[in-house]
XYZ file of C-alpha atoms in Angstrom:
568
model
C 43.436 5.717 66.877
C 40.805 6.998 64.993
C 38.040 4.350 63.721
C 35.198 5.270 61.420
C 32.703 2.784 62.526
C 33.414 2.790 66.329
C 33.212 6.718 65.943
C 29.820 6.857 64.837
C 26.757 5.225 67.078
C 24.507 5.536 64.104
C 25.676 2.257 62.950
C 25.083 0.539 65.854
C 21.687 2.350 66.082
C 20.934 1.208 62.906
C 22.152 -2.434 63.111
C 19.782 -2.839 65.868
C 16.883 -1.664 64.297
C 13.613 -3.974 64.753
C 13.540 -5.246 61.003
C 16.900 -6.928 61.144
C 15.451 -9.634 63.215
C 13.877 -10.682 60.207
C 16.944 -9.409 57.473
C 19.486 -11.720 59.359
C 16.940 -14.536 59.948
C 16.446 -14.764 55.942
C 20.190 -14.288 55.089
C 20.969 -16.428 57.138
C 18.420 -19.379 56.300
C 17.763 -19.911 60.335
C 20.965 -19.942 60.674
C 21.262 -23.341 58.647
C 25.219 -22.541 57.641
C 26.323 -22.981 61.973
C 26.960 -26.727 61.676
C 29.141 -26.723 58.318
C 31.085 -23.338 58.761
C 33.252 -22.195 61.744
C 32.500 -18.801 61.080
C 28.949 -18.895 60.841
C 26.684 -17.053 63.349
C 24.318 -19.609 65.942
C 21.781 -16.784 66.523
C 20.864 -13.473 65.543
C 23.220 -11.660 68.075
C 26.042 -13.671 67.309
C 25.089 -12.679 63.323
C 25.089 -9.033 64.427
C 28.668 -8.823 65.875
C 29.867 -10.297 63.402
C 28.791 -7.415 61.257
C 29.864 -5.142 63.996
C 33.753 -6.969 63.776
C 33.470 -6.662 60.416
C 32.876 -3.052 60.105
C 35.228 -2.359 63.068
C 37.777 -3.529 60.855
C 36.631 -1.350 57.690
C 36.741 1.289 59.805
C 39.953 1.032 61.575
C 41.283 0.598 57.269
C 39.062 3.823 56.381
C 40.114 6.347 59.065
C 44.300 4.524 59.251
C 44.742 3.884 55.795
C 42.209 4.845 52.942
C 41.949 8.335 54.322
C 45.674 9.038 54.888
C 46.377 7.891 51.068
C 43.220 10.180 49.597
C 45.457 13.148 49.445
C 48.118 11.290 47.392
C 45.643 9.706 45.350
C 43.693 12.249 44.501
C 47.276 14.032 43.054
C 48.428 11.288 41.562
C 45.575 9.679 39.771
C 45.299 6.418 37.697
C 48.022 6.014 34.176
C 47.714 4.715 31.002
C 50.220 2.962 29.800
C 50.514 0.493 26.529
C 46.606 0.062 26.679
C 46.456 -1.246 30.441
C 45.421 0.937 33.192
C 47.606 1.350 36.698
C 46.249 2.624 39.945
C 47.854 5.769 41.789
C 50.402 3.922 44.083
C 48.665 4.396 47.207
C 45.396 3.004 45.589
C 47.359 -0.441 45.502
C 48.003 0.064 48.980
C 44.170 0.567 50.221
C 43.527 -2.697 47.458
C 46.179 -5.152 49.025
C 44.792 -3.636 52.882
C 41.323 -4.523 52.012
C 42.268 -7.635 50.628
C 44.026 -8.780 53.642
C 41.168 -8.132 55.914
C 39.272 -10.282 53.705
C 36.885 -7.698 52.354
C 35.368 -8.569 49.432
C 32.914 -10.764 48.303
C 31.253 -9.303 51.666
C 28.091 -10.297 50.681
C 28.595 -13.438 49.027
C 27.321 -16.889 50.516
C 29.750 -18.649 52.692
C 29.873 -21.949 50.023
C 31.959 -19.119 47.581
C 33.970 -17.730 50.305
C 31.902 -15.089 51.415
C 31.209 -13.670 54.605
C 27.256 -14.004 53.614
C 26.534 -10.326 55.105
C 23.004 -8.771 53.960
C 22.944 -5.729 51.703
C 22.212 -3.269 54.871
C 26.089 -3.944 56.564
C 27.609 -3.995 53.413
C 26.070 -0.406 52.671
C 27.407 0.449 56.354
C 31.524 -0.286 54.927
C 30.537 1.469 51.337
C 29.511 4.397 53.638
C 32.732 4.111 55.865
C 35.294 3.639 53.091
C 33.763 6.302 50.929
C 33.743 9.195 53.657
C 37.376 8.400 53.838
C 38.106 8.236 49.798
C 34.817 8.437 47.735
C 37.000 7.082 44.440
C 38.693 4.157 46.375
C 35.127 3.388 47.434
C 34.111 2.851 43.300
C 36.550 0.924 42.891
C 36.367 -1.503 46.230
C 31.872 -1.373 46.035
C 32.084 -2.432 42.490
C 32.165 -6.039 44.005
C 28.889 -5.989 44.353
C 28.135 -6.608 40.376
C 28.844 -10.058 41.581
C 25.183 -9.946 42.731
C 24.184 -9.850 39.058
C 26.149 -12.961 38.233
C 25.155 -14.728 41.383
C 21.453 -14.050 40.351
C 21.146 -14.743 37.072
C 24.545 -16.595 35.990
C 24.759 -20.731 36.011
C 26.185 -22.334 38.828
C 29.482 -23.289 36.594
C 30.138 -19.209 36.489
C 29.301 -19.078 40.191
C 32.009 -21.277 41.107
C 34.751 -19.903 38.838
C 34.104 -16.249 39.057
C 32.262 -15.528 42.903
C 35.453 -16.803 44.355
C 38.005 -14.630 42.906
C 35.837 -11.532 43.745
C 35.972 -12.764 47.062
C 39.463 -13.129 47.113
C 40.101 -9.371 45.663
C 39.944 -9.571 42.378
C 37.875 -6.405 40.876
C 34.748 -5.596 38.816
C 33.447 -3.190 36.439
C 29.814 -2.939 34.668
C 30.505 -2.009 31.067
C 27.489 -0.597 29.843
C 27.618 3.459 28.545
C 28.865 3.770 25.154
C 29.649 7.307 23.174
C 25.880 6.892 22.174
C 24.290 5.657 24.838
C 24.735 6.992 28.529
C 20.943 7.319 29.957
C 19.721 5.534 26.722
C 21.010 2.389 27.111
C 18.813 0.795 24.278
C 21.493 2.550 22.349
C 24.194 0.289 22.925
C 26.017 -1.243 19.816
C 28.757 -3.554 21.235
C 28.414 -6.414 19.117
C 28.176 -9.665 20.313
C 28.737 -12.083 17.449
C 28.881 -16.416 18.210
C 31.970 -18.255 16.416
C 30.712 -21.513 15.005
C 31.621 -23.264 18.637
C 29.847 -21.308 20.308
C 32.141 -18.938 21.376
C 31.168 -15.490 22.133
C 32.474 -12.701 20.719
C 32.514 -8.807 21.617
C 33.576 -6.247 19.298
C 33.256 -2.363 19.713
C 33.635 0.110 22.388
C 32.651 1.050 25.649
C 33.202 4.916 27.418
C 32.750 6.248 31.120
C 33.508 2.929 32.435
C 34.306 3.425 36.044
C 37.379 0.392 37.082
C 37.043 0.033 33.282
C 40.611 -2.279 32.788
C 39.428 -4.533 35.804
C 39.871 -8.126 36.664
C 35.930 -9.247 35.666
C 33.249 -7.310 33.511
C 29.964 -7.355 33.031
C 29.017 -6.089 29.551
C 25.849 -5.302 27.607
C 26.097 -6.069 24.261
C 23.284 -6.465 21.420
C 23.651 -10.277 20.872
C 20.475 -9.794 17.945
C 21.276 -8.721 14.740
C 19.201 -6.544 12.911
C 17.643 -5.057 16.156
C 17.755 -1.281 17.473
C 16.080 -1.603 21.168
C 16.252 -3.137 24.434
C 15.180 -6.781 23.557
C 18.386 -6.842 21.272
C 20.357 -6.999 24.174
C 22.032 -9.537 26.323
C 24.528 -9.810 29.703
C 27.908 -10.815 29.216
C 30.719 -11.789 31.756
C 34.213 -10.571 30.500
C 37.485 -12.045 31.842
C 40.419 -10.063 31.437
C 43.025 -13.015 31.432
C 41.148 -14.309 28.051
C 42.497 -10.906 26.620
C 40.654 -8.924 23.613
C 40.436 -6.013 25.682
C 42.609 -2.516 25.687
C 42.336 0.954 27.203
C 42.349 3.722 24.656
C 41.795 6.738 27.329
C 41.586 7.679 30.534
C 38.910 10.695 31.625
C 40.640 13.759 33.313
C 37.715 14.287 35.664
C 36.603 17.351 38.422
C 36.795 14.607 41.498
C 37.135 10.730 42.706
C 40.707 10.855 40.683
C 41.123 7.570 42.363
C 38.559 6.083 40.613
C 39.806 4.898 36.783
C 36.980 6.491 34.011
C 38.436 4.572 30.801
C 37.287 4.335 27.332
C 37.569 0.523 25.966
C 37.886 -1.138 23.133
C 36.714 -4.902 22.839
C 38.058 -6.561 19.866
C 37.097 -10.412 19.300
C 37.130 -10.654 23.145
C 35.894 -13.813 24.133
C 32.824 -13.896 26.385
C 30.514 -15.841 28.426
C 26.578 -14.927 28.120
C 24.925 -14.281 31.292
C 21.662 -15.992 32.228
C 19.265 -15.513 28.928
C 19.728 -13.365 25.629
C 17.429 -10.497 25.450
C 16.802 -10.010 28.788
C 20.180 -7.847 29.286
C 18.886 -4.449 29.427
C 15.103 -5.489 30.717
C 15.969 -7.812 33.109
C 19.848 -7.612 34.187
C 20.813 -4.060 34.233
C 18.356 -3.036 35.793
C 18.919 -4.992 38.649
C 22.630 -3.969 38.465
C 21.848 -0.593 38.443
C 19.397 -0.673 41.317
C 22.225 -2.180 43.499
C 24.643 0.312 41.671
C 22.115 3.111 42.929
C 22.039 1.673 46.297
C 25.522 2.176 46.427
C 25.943 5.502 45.478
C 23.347 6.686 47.831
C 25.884 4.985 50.669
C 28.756 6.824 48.982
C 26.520 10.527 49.116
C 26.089 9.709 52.917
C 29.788 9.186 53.185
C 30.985 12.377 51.587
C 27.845 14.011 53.655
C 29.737 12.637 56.781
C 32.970 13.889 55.687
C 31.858 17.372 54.998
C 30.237 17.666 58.255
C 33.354 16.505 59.922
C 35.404 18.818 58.183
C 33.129 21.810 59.050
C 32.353 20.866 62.426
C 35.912 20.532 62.679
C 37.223 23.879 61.499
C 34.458 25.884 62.935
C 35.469 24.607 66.662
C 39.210 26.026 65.647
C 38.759 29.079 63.506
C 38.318 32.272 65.382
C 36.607 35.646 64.103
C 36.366 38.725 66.356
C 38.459 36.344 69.285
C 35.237 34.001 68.956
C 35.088 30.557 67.335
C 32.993 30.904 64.123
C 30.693 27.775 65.336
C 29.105 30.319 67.936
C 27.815 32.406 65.170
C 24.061 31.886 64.189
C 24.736 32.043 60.633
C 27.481 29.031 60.672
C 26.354 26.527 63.343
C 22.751 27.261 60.795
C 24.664 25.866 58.104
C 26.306 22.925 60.008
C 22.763 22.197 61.590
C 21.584 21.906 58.339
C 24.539 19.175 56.840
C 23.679 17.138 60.133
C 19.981 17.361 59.423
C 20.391 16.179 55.789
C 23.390 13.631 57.039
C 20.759 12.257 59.555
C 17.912 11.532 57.271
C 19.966 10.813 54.475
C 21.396 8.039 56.142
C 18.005 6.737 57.580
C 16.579 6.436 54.258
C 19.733 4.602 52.934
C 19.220 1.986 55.544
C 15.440 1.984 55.699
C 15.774 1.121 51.412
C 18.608 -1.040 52.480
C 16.424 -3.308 54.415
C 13.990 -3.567 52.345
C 16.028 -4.847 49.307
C 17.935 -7.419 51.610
C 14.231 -8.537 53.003
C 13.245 -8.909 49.053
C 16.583 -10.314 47.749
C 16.776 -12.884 50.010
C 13.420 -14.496 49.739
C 13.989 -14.477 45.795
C 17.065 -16.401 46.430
C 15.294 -18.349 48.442
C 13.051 -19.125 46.000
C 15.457 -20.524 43.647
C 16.019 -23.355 46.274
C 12.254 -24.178 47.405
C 8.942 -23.187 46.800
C 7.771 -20.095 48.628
C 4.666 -20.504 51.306
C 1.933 -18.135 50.308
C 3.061 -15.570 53.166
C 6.200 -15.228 51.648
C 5.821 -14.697 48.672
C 3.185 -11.908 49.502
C 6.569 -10.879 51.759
C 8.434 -11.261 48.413
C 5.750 -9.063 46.807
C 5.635 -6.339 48.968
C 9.297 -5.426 49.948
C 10.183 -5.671 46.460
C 7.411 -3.173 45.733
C 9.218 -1.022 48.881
C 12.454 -1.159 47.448
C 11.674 0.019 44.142
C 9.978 2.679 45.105
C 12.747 3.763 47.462
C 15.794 3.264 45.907
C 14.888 6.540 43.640
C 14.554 8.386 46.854
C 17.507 7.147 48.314
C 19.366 7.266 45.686
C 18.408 11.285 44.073
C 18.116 12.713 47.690
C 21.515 11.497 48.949
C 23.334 12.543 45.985
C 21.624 16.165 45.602
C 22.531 16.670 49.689
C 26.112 15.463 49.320
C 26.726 18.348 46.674
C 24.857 20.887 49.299
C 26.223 19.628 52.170
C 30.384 19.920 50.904
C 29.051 23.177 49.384
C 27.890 24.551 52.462
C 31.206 22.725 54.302
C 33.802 25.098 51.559
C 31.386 28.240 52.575
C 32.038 27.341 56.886
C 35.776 27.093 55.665
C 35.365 30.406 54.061
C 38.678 31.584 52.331
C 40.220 28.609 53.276
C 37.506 26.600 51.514
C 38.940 27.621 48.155
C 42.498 26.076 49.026
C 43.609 23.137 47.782
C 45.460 22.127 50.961
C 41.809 22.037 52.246
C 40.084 18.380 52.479
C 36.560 20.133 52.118
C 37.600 21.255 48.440
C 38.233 17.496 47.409
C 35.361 16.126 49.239
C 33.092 19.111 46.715
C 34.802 17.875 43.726
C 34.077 14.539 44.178
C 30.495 14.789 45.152
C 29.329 16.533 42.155
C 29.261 13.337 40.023
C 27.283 11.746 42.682
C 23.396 13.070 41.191
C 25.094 12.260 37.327
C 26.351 8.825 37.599
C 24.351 5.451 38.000
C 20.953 7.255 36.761
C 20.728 11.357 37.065
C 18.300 13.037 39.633
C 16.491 13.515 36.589
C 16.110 9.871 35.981
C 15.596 8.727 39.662
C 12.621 11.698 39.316
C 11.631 9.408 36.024
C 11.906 5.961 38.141
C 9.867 7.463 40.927
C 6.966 9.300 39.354
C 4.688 6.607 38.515
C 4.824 5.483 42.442
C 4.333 9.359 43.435
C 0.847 9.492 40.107
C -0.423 6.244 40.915
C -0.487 6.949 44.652
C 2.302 4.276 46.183
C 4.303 6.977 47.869
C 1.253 8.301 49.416
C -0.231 4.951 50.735
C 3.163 4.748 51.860
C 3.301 8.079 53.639
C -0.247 7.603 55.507
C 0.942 4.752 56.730
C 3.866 5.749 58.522
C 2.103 9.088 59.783
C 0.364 5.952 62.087
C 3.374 5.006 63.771
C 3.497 6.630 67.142
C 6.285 9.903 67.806
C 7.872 10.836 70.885
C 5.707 13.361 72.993
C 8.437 15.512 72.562
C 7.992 15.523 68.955
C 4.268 15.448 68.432
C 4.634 19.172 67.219
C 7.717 18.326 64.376
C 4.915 15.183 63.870
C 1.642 17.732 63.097
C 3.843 20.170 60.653
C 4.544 16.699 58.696
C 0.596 15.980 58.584
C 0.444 19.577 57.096
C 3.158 18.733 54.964
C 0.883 15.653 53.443
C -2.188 18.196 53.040
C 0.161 19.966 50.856
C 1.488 17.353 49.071
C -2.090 15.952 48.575
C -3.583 18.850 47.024
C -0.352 19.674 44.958
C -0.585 15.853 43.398
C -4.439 16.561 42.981
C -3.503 19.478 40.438
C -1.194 18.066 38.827
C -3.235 14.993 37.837
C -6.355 16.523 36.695
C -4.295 19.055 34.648
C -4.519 15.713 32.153
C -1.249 16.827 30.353
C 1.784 15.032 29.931
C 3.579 17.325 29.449
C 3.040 19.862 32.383
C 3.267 16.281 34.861
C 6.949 15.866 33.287
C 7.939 19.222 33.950
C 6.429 19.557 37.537
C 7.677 15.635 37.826
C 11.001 17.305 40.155
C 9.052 19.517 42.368
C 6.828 16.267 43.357
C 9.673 14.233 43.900
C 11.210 16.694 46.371
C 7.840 16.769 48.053
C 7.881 13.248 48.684
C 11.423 12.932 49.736
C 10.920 16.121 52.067
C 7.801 13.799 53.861
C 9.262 10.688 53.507
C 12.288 11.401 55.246
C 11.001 13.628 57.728
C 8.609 10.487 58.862
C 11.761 8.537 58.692
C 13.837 10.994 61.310
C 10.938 11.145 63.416
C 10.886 7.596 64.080
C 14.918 7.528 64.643
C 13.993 10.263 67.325
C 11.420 8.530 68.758
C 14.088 5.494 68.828
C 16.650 7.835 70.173
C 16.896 11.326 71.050
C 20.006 11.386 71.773
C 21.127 10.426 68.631
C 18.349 12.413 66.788
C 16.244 14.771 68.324
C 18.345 17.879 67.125
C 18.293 16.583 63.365
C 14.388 15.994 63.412
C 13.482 19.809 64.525
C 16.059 20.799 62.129
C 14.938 18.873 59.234
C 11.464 18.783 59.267
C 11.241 22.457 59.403
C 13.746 22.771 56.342
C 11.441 20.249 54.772
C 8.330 21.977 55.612
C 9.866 25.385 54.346
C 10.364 23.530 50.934
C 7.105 21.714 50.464
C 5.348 24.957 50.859
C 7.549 26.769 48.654
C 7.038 23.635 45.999
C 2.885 23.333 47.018
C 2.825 27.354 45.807
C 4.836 26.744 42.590
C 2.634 24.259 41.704
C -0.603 25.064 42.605
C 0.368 28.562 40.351
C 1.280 27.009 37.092
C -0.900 26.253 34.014
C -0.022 24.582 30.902
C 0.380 28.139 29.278
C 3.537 29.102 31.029
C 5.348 26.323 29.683
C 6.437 28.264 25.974
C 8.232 30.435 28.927
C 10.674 27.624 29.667
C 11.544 26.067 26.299
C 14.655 26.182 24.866
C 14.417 27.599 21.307
């Protein structure tokens, strides 16, 4: 039987990468939970296959289950009916399978009935379960908005919400309204106190992925009087305390699974969430940096999907009594999805690490004071994580829409057929570089680390890490790459003009994400060849192509072309 962990040794590759030594020994507070839980892990390889039985399972659900319902799914799509929302039938099926295998609440400490995994195996399922259904996978990795609650709710919500996620019950993040999507210091929802105490939401909330779920998280402007962020506070929504109904239900392009409703909240009771005010400054955005996180996994799903699929039909179809995968211009195309596949995913789990490294010494934190070294630890992975998730996040979702683009043109014809899996697996990426934050606003998130020189520092420093032999040539184009990117970030700066930096803002991005992630499949090379060599030569010259193309672009424009691109 088919297995989409055990048929992939990039998981295991990356599971064993030097920096979970010190991921697992955090999470796991030195292993501290081995006395009072039978589960627990005694050591760090013991931690590891647990992962590893963990995903085994996920992917024995993805490839048996999750996958074999996406075509049904996908048809049948979520209903409306008297205000509630129901699944497709099949979705039920993949919700009732995951719950039996016990996972949710994957990343939740043991004490709630979690299985206390860090962020970078729980982005390893995500991955799985989206390249088998990339809308089941919204609706199963919306779990994780129980990190929100765990950070910043009390202990008293901890206890009566963590364990019903754990158990299966689902979560949605209501925060887009009809007029506020990227501007969230738009939102309206009122939050209103009755004279108990009680909280109270009225208004409504639209694009709310899960919308009718089991537990929300809602931003609502808890001030009255005010028009900005620091009007704004977190609130958790139960939906057994009622208040709550779904008006529609979007007819989207893709992830059909995956419920898009429009609600409306009227007198719903509600609990706040840590602090008022700090909802949009201080909550979201940690919501949506996990939420980014986890779309990046989903990209590299779909990304492994589409190569599949092409690899697939290209070994079968024959063209002139030849398969079409021994024709230069299609295995170039597949060579390509693996290449962008390959250092899509390292980037994924290189950001991965660094938030669970981060995350967990804040949460330690909360329990002891932190030694000096940590919290320059704390400091400095947080920094890394920030600056990544951007990257991860922008880069993965652009090269999921290329890559099942490029998979429909190997399928040719047969691309454009809707018995064809590639033709769902397009539709549903194209959301992917919209949703959770557009490339446009990862580009916004990332340019003051790529102006004020962090990516850079960044860069220099990995171009110290010793390559393979074999790849001291890929190695030199990068360091040509950087001489680029250098001078190209030079120009741009002293051009003094804020408005020329914002519209050259994309092309810098790409440059950084080219180098970034070309350093980043070097180093998996160097780790293994076997696994990577092809995907490095492949990659960095497709990255090299484009920072030269971008270094040129740049380096040619002046602040008096720009009438040439306004929109009248």
């Amino acid at each position: 039987m088919a297995n989409f962990y055990t048929d992939h040794p990039e998981y295991d590759f990356y599971l064993n990468h030097p920096e979970m030594q010190r991921v697992v020994e955090l999470k796991e507070r030195n292993f501290a939970d081995k006395d009072k839980y039978e589960d627990a892990p005694v050591d760090f390889e013991d931690a590891i296959e647990n992962y590893k039985r963990v995903l085994e399972i996920t992917g024995d659900i993805a490839a048996n289950i999750i996958e074999p319902n996406s075509e049904d799914v996908d048809l049948e799509g979520p209903h409306l009916v008297d205000g509630r929302m129901h699944y497709a039938s099949k979705t039920y099926d993949n919700i009732e399978a995951t719950r039996q295998a016990g996972l949710w609440g994957i990343s939740m400490p043991r004490r709630y009935n979690g299985l206390n995994m860090p962020i970078t195996p729980y982005s390893m399922a995500s991955e799985i379960v989206s390249a088998a259904d990339a809308g089941f996978q919204n609706i199963w990795s919306l779990q994780d908005c129980i990190e929100t609650l765990y950070e910043f709710g009390s202990e008293e919500q901890r206890q009566k919400y963590i364990p019903r996620v754990c158990a299966g019950e689902t979560m949605s993040m209501d925060l887009t309204e009809p007029d506020a999507g990227s501007d969230l210091q738009r939102v309206m929802l009122k939050a209103t106190q009755d004279e108990d105490g009680t909280w109270r939401l009225n208004g409504v909330k639209r694009f709310i992925t899960n919308g009718d779920s089991d537990i929300h998280l809602v931003l609502a402007r808890s001030e009255e009087g005010t028009r900005d962020g620091r009007g704004l506070s977190m609130f958790i929504y139960d939906k057994r305390d009622g208040g709550v109904t779904v008006r529609h239900i979007e007819h989207k392009l893709g992830i059909h699974g995956s419920p898009t409703c429009e609600l409306v909240y009227k007198n719903a009771k509600a609990e706040l969430c840590g602090s008022t005010r700090l909802g949009l400054i201080k909550y979201v955005m940690a919501l949506m940096n996990g939420a980014r996180l986890g779309i990046a996994a989903q990209s590299v799903g779909v990304s492994q999907a589409a190569y599949d699929e092409a690899l697939k039909y290209a070994r079968e179809r024959k063209q002139f009594d030849t398969a079409i995968v021994k024709f230069p211009a299609v295995y170039d195309m597949i060579a390509r999805i693996k290449a962008k596949l390959d250092a899509g995913r390292s980037i994924l789990y290189q950001t991965a690490r660094y938030v669970d490294i981060y995350k967990a010494l804040e949460d330690i934190s909360r329990e002891r004071k932190l030694t000096p070294e940590e919290r320059a630890e704390l400091k400095k992975y947080s920094r890394l994580a920030d600056a990544f998730t951007p990257l991860a996040k922008g880069m993965n979702s652009e090269y999921a829409n290329q890559n099942t683009y490029d998979a429909i043109q190997v399928h040719g014809g047969s691309g454009f057929i809707m018995e064809y899996k590639c033709q769902r697996l397009y539709r549903d990426a194209r959301i992917f570089s919209i949703y959770e934050g557009t490339t446009q606003l990862q580009v916004v998130a990332a340019i003051r680390y790529i102006t004020n020189g962090t990516y850079l520092g960044i860069i220099k420093e990995m171009l110290e890490k010793e390559v393979a032999e074999e790849l001291q040539s890929l190695k030199a184009r990068v360091v040509e790459m950087v001489q680029l990117y250098e001078q190209a970030l030079e120009y741009v700066k002293e051009a003094q003009d804020q408005e020329v930096q914002d519209f050259l803002a994309r092309r810098l991005y790409n440059m950084t994400g080219d180098i970034v992630m070309s350093l980043l499949i070097l180093e998996d090379a160097t780790r293994s060849a076997e696994l990577f060599s092809k995907s490095a030569n492949v990659y960095v010259r497709m990255a090299q192509a484009e920072v030269m193309a971008e270094h040129v672009y740049i380096m040619n424009f002046v602040k008096e072309d720009l009438p040439s691109f306004r929109a009248e």
